[in-house]
Coordinates of C-alpha atoms in Angstrom, one line a residue:
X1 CA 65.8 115.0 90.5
X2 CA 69.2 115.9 88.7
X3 CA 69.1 117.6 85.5
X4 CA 71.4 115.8 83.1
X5 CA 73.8 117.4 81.1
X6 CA 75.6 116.1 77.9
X7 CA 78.7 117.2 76.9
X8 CA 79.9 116.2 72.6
X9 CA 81.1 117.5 69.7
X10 CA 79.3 118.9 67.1
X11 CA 79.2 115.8 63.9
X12 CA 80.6 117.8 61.6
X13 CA 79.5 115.3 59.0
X14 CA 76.7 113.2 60.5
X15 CA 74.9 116.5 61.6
X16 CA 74.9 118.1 58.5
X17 CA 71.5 118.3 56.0
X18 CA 69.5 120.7 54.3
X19 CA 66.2 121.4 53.8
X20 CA 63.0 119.7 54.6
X21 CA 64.4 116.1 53.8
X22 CA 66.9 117.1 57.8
X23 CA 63.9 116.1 59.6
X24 CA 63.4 112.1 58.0
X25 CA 67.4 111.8 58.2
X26 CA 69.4 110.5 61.9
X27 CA 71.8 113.4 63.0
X28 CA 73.6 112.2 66.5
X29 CA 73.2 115.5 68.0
X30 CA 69.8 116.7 66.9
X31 CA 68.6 112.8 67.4
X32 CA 69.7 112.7 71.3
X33 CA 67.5 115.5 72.0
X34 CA 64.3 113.3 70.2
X35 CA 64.5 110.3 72.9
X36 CA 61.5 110.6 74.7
X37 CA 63.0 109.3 77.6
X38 CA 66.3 111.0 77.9
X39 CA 65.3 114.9 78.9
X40 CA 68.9 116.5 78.4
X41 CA 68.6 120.1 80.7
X42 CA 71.6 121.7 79.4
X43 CA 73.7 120.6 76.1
X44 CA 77.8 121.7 76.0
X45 CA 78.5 121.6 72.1
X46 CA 82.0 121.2 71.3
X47 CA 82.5 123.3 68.1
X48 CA 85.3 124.1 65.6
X49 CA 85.1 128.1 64.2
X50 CA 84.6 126.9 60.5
X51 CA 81.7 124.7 61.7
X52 CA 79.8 127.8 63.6
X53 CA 77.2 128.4 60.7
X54 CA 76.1 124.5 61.2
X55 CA 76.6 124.5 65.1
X56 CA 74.1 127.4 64.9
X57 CA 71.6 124.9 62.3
X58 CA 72.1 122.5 64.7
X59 CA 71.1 124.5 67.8
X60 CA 68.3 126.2 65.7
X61 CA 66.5 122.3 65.5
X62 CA 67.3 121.3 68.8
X63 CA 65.2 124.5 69.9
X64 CA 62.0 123.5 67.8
X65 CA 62.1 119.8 68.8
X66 CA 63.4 120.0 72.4
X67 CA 62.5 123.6 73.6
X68 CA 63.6 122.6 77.3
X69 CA 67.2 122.0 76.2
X70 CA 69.6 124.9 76.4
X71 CA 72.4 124.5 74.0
X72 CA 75.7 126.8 74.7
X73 CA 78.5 126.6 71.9
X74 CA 82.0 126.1 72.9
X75 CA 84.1 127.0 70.6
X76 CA 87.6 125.4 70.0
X77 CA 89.8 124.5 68.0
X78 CA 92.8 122.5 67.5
X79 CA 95.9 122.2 65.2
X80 CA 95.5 119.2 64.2
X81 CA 92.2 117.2 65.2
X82 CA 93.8 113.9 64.2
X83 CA 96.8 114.8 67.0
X84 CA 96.5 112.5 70.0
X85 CA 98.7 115.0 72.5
X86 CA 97.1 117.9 70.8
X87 CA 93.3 117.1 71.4
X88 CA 94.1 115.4 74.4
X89 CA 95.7 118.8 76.2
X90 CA 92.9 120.6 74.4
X91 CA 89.9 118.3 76.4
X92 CA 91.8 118.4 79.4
X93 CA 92.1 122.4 79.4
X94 CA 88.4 122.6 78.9
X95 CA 87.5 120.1 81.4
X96 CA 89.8 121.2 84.3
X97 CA 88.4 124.8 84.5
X98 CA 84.8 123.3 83.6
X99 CA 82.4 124.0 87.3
X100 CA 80.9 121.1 87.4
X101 CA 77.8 120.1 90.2
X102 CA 77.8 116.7 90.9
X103 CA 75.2 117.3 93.4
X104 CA 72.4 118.6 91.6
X105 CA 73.9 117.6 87.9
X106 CA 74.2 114.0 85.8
X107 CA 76.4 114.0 83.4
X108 CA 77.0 112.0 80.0
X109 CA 79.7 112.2 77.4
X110 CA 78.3 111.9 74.0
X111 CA 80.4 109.5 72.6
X112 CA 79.0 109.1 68.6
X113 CA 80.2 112.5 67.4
X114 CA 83.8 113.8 66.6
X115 CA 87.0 112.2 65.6
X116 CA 88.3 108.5 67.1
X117 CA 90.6 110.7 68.1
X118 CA 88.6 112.9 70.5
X119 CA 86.9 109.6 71.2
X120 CA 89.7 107.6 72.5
X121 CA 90.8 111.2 74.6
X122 CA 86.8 111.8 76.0
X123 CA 87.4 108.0 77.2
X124 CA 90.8 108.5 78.6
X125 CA 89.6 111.9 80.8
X126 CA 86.6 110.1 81.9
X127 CA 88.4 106.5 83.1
X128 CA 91.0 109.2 84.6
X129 CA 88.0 110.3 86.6
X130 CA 88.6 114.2 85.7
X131 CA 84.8 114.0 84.0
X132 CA 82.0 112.3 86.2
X133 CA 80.0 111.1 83.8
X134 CA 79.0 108.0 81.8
X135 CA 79.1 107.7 78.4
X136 CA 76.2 107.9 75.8
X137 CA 76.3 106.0 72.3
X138 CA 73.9 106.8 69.8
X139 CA 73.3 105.2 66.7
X140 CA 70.4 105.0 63.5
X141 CA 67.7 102.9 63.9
X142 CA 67.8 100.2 61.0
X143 CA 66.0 97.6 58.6
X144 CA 67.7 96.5 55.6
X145 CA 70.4 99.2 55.4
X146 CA 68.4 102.0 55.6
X147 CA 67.2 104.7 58.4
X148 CA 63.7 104.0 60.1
X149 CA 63.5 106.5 62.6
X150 CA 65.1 109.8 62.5
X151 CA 65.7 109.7 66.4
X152 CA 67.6 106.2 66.4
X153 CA 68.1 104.8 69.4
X154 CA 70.5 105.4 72.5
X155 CA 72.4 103.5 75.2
X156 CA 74.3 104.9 78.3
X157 CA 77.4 103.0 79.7
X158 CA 78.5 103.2 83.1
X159 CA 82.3 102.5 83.3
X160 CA 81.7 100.8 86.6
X161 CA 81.8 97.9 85.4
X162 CA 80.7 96.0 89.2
X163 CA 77.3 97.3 88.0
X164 CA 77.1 94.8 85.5
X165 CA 76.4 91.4 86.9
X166 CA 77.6 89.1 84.9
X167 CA 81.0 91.4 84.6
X168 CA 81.3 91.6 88.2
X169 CA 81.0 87.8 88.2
X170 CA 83.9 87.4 85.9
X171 CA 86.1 90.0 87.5
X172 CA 85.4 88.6 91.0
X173 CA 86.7 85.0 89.9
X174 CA 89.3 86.3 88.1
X175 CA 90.4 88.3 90.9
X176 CA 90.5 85.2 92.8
X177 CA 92.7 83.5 90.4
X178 CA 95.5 86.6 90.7
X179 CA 94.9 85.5 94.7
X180 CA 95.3 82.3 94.2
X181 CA 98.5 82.9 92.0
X182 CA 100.4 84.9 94.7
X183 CA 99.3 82.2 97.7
X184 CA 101.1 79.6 95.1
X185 CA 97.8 77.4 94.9
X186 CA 97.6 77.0 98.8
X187 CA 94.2 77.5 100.4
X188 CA 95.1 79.9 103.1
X189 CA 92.6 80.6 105.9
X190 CA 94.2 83.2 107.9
X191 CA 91.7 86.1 107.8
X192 CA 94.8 88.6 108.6
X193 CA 97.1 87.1 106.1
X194 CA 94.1 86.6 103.0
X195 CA 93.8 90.4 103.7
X196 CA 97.3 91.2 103.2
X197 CA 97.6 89.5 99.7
X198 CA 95.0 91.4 98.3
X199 CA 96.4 94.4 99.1
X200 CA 99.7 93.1 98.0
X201 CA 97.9 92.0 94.9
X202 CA 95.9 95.6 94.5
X203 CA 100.0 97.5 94.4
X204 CA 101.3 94.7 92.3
X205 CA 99.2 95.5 89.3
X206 CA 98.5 99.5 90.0
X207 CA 101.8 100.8 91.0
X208 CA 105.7 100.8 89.6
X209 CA 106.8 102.1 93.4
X210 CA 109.2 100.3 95.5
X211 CA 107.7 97.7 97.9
X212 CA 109.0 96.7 100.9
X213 CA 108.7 93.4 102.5
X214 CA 109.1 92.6 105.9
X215 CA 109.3 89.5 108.2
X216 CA 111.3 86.9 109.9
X217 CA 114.0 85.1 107.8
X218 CA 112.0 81.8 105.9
X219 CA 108.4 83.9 106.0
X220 CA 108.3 83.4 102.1
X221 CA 109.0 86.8 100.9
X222 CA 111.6 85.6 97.9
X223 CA 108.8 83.2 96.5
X224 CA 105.7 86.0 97.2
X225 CA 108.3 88.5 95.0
X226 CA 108.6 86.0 91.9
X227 CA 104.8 85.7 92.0
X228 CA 104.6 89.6 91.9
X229 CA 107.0 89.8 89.0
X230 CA 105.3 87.1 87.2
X231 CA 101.8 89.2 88.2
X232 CA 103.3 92.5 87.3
X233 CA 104.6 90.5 83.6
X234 CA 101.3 89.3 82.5
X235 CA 99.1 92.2 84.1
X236 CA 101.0 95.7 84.1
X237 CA 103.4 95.6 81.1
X238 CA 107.1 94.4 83.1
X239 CA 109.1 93.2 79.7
X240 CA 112.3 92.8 81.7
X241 CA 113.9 90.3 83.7
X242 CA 113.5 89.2 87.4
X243 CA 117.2 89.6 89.2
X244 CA 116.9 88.6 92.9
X245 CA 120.5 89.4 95.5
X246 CA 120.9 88.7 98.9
X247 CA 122.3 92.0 100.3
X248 CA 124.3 89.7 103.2
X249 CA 126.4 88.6 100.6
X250 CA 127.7 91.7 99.3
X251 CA 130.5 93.5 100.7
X252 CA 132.5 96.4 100.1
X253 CA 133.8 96.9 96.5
X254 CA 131.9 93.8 95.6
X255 CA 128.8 95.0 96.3
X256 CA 129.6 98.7 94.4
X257 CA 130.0 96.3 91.0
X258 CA 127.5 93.9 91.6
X259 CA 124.7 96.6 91.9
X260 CA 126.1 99.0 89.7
X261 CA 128.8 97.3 87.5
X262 CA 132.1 98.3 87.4
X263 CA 134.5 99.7 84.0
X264 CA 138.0 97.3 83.1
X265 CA 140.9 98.4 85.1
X266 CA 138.1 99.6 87.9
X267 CA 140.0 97.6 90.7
X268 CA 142.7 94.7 90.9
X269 CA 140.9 91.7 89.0
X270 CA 138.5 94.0 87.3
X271 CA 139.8 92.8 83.8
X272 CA 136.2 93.5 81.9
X273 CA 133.6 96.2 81.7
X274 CA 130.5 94.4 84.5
X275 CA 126.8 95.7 83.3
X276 CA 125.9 95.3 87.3
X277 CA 122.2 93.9 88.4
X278 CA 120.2 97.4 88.3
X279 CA 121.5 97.4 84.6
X280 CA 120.5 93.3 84.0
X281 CA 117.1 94.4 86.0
X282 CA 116.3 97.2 83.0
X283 CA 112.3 97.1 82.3
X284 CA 112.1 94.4 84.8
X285 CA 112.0 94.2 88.6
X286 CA 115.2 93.5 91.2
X287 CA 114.7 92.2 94.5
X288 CA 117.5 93.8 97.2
X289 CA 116.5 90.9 99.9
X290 CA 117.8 91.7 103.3
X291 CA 118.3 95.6 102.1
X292 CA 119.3 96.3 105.6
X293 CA 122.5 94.3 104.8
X294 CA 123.8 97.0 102.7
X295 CA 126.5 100.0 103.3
X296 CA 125.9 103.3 103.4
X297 CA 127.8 104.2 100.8
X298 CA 125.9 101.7 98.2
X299 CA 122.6 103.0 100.0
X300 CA 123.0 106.3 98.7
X301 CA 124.0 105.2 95.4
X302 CA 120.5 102.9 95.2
X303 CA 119.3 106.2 96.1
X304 CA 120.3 107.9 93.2
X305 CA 119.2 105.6 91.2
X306 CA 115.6 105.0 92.4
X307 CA 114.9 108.7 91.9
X308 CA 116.9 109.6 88.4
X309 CA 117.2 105.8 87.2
X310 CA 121.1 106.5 86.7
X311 CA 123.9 105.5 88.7
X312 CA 127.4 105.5 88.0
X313 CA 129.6 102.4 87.6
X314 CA 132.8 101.7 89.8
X315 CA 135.6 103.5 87.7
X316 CA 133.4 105.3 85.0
X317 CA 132.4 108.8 85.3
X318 CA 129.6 108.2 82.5
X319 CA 125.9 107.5 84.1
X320 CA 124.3 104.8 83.0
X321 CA 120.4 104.5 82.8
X322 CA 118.1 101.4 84.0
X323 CA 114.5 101.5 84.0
X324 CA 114.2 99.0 86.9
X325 CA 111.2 98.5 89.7
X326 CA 112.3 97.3 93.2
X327 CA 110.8 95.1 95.6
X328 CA 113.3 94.9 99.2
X329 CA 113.1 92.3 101.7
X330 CA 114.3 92.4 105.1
X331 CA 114.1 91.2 108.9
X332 CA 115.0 93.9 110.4
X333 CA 113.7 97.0 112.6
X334 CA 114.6 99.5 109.5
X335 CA 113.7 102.4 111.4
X336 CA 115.8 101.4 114.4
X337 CA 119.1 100.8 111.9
X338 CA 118.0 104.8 110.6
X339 CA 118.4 105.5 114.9
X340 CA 121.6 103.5 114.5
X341 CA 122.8 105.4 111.9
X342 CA 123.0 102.3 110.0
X343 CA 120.5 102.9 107.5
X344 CA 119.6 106.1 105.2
X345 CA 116.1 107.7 106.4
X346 CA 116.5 109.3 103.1
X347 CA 116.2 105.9 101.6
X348 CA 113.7 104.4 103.7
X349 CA 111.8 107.0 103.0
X350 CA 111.7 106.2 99.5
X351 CA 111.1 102.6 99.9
X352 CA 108.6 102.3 102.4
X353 CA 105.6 103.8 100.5
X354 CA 104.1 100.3 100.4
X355 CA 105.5 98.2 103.6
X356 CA 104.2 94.7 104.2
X357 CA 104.8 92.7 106.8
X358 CA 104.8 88.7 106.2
X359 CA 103.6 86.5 109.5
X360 CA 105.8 84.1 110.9
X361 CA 104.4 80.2 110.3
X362 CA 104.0 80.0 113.9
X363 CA 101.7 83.1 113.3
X364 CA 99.9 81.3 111.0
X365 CA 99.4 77.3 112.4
X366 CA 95.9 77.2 110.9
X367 CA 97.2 77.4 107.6
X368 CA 99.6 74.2 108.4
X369 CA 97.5 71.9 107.0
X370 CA 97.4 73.7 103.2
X371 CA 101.0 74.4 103.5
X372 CA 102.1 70.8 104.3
X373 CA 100.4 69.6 101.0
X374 CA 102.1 72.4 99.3
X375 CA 105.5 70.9 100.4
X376 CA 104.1 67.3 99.3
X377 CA 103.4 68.7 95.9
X378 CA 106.8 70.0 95.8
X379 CA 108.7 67.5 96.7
X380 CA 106.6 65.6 94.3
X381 CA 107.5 67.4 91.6
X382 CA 111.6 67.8 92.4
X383 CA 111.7 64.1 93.0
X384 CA 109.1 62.9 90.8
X385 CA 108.0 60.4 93.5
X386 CA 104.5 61.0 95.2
X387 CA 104.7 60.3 99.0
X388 CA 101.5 60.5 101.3
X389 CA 101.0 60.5 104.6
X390 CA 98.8 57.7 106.1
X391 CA 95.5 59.7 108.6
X392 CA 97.4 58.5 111.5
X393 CA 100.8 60.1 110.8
X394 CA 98.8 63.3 109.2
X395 CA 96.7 64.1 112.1
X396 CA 100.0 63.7 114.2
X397 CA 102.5 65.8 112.6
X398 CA 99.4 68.5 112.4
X399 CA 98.8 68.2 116.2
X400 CA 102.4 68.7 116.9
X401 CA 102.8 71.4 114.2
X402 CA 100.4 73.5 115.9
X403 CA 101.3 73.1 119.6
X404 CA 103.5 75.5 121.3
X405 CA 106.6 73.2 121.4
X406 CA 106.4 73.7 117.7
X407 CA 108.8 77.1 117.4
X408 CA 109.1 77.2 113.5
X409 CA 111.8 79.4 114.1
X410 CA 113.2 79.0 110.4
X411 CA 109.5 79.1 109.5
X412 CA 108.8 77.7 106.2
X413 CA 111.9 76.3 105.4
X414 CA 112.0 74.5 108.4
X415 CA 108.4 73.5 107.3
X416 CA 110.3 72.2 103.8
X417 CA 113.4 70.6 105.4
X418 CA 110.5 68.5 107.6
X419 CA 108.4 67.1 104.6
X420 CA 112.1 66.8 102.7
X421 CA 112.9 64.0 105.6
X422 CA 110.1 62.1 105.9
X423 CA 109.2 62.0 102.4
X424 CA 113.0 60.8 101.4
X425 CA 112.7 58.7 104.5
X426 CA 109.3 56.9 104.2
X427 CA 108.9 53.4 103.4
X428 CA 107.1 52.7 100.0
X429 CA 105.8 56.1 99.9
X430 CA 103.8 56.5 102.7
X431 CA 104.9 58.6 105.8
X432 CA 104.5 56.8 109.1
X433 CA 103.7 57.8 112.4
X434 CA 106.8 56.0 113.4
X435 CA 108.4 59.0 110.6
X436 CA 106.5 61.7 112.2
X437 CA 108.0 60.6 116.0
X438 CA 111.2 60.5 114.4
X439 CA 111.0 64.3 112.9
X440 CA 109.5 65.7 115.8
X441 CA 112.4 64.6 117.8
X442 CA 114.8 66.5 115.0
X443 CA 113.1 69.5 114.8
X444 CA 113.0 69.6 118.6
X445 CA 117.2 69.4 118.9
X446 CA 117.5 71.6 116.1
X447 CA 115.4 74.1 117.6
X448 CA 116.7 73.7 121.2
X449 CA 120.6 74.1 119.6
X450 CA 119.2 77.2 118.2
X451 CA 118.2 78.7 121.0
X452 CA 121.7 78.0 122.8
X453 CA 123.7 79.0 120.4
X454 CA 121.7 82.4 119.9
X455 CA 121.5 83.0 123.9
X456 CA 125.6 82.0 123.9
X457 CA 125.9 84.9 121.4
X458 CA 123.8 87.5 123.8
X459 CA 126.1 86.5 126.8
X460 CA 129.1 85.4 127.0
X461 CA 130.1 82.5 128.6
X462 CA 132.1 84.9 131.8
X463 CA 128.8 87.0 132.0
X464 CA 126.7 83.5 132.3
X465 CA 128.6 82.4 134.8
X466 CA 128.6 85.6 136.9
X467 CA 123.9 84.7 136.8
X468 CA 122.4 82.2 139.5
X469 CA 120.7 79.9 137.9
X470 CA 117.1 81.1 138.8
X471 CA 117.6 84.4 136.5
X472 CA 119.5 82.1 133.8
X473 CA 115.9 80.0 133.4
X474 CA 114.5 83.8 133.3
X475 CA 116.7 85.8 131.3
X476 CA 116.7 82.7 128.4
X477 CA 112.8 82.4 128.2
X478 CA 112.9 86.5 127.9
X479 CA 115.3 86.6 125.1
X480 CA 113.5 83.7 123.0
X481 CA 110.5 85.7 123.4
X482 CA 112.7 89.0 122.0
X483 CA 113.8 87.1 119.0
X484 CA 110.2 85.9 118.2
X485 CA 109.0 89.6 118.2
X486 CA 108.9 92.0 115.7
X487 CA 109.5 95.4 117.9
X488 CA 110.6 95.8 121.8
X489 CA 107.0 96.8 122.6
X490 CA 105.8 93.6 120.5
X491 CA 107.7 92.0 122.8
X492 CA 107.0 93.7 126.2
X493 CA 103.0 93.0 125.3
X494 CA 103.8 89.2 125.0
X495 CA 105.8 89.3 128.2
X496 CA 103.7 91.3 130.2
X497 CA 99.9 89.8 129.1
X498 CA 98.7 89.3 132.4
X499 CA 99.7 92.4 134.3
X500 CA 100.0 95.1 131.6
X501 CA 95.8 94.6 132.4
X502 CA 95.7 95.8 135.5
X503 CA 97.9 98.9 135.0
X504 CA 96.5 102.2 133.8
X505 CA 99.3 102.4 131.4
X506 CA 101.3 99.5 130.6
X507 CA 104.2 100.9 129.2
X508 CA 105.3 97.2 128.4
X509 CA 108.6 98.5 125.9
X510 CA 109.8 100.4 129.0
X511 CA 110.0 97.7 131.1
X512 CA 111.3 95.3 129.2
X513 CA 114.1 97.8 128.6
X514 CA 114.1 98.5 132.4
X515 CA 114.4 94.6 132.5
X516 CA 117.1 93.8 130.0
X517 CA 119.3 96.7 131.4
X518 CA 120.1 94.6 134.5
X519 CA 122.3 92.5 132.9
X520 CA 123.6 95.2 130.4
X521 CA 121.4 94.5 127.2
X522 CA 119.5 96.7 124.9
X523 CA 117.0 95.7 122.3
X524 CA 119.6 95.9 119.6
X525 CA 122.3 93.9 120.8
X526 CA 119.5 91.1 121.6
X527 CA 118.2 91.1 118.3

């Protein structure tokens, strides 16, 4: 058994009496030590110096009623008890060199006794984990306004609040709301990605540091980033605005005074003083989508200001502060652009502390089927026309959605642009399987034209010519697969499945390199 230990203050008013008459009156310290079922081992008494001659009353009584309870006197004192900072630092400074024994103690932090003050700080130290205790509340037993039993009555409150059913009820549904929220209303059964939002959704609310979001180009991470601003606005204070930039469309001087804002007379055309988007993002949150986009020289300016929250405008030599929170976006191999030398490791450092990666749609075809009513609803709402599919047409564009001659390669906005046409095209509102045949046979040239124009880009047309045929068939089924694939070893593992089994080390990113050197390609230039 634990011995439990109570740590309070002294009531310097509720504690006090005199005389006989003490015993029939309810004194919080004194009456904690009456409850025959609370046996308190060892009582730390939080004392002010002019209070000592009642501290040593009250430790006098607590010796006649409760003989088995040793009380030991802490004296402190503060400047001003009604100072927040003051009592706060005080608490803490007792607490932090306190020994305590979590193994062979219980502890409880008396709750009734001293100032709201020291209340509100006891609470604070406690939620902040430095104290492992629960709380105690005491309180006067009553019947019509007056005291009935000197001992009163306790109650001890565990601030793990999964212990109490019908809390942990709430919290778990409301939980699944904030869920719900970030997966914009779709009913997502991907195990792998469900797992991924609630972590996302865990950082969202608990932490200001920058996020970074990975994945392939039409993954969703522009929408998942307005849900976490809206999460982060109603849940963890975020009073500011949402500012969203696509990195690809900022170059050189441009992209100096649309992140950081520029003074009149910075540059030719500059004819007015430009806040810049870190300053429009102040309090709020700015999302720096394809991050990897951006030039060294801006990246070390972003830099500066992640870490001081100041950066200076084009043309002014006077900082200017923004207290702004960053979510980045990108489809790239970061740490390959920092081998590059394209991209600060100084700054990926800084961003990476919470990475995610998004799937691709094709990583995710069981969640097809939620995400094509999601694109209904949408398109309902835009046009304000509902369009259905009839079970035929449905069961159809879900078969071919989740085959493999389904690439998704533009991922959900492929997904969009697919429900766009046939809603816009179906007759009377009702999408066809005659629609779906049509559709199928778009999305098949478009992706087929993508994949010609991205291998024509790898090789040139001399270097195509210069292949037979046989390693042309080859090399383009090879480079699709490279463009699907997150890293080179991602790749190689895909490429390799059936023989990488046999070998005692598969080594798969070796030889794809090995592979793609032949005809003079590395992993960057195919991605």
């Amino acid at each position: 058994m634990k011995s439990t230990v109570v740590f309070g203050f002294l009531g310097t008013s509720l504690d006090r009496a005199q005389g006989v008459d003490r015993w029939s009156r309810w004194r919080p310290t004194v009456s904690m030590c009456q409850q025959e079922d609370l046996l308190i081992s060892r009582l730390e008494l939080l004392v002010e110096p002019k209070f000592m001659d009642l501290a040593q009353q009250v430790v006098a009584d607590i010796g006649l009623i409760s003989p088995e309870t040793t009380v030991v006197v802490n004296e402190i004192c503060f400047a001003d008890p009604w100072d927040f900072q003051i009592v706060y630092e005080g608490l803490y400074d007792f607490i932090t060199k306190y020994a305590f024994k979590s193994e062979k103690e219980d502890y409880l932090i008396h709750l009734t006794t001293g100032t709201h003050v020291a209340q509100i700080c006891w609470f604070l130290l406690n939620e902040a984990n430095f104290i492992p205790a629960r709380l105690l509340q005491t309180s006067p037993t009553r019947v019509n306004g007056r005291d009935t039993k000197a001992s009163g009555r306790y109650e001890i409150i565990d601030l793990d609040l999964s212990k109490y059913d019908r809390l942990a009820t709430r919290f778990a549904q409301e939980q699944e709301k904030t869920l719900d929220f970030l997966k914009s209303g779709i009913a997502t059964k991907s195990n792998a990605f469900n797992k991924l939002i609630s972590q996302i959704e865990l950082v969202a609310v608990n932490s200001k540091a920058p996020m970074l979001i990975m994945g392939p180009t039409g993954a969703g991470k522009s929408l998942l980033t307005s849900r976490i601003y809206d999460l982060r606005r109603t849940r963890a204070g975020l009073t500011g605005r949402f500012v969203e930039v696509n990195c690809a469309t900022l170059r050189g001087d441009q992209a100096m005074s649309a992140l950081f804002g520029h003074r009149r007379g910075a540059f030719t055309g500059a004819q007015a003083d430009r806040p810049g988007l870190l300053k429009e993002a102040d309090k709020g949150l700015i999302f720096l989508d394809e991050i990897g986009e951006l030039g060294l020289d801006e990246q070390a300016m972003l830099l500066r200001a992640l870490e001081d929250k100041t950066f200076l405008p084009l043309g002014s030599d006077k900082a200017v502060s923004s207290d702004f929170q960053l979510i980045a976006g990108t489809n790239r191999d970061l740490r390959a652009e920092v081998a590059a030398g394209k991209f600060r490791d100084d700054l990926l450092a800084r961003i990476n502390l919470w990475t995610f990666t998004l799937p691709s749609l094709a990583e995710r075809r069981e969640d097809l089927s939620a995400n094509l009513d999601f694109e209904l609803e949408r398109f309902a709402k835009s046009h304000r026309r509902q369009v259905r599919f009839n079970k035929e047409a449905r069961e159809a564009f879900l078969k071919f959605a989740r085959s493999p001659e389904a690439k998704w390669s533009a991922n959900f906005r492929d997904l969009n642009a697919a429900v766009t046409r046939m809603a816009t095209l179906a007759p009377k509102g009702r999408i066809t399987v005659e629609c779906v045949e049509q559709e199928k046979s778009r999305l098949m040239e478009s992706w087929r034209v993508g994949e010609a124009s991205a291998q024509c880009t790898v090789l040139s047309e001399e270097e195509r010519s210069k292949l037979d045929p046989f390693d042309l068939v080859q090399l383009d089924y090879v480079l699709g697969i490279c463009r699907e694939s997150k890293t080179l070893s991602d790749a190689g593992r895909k490429l390799f499945a059936v023989s990488r089994a046999s070998k005692a080390k598969a080594n798969d990113a070796d030889r794809l390199k090995k592979y793609l050197a032949r005809f003079g390609l590395d992993w960057e230039r195919v991605k």
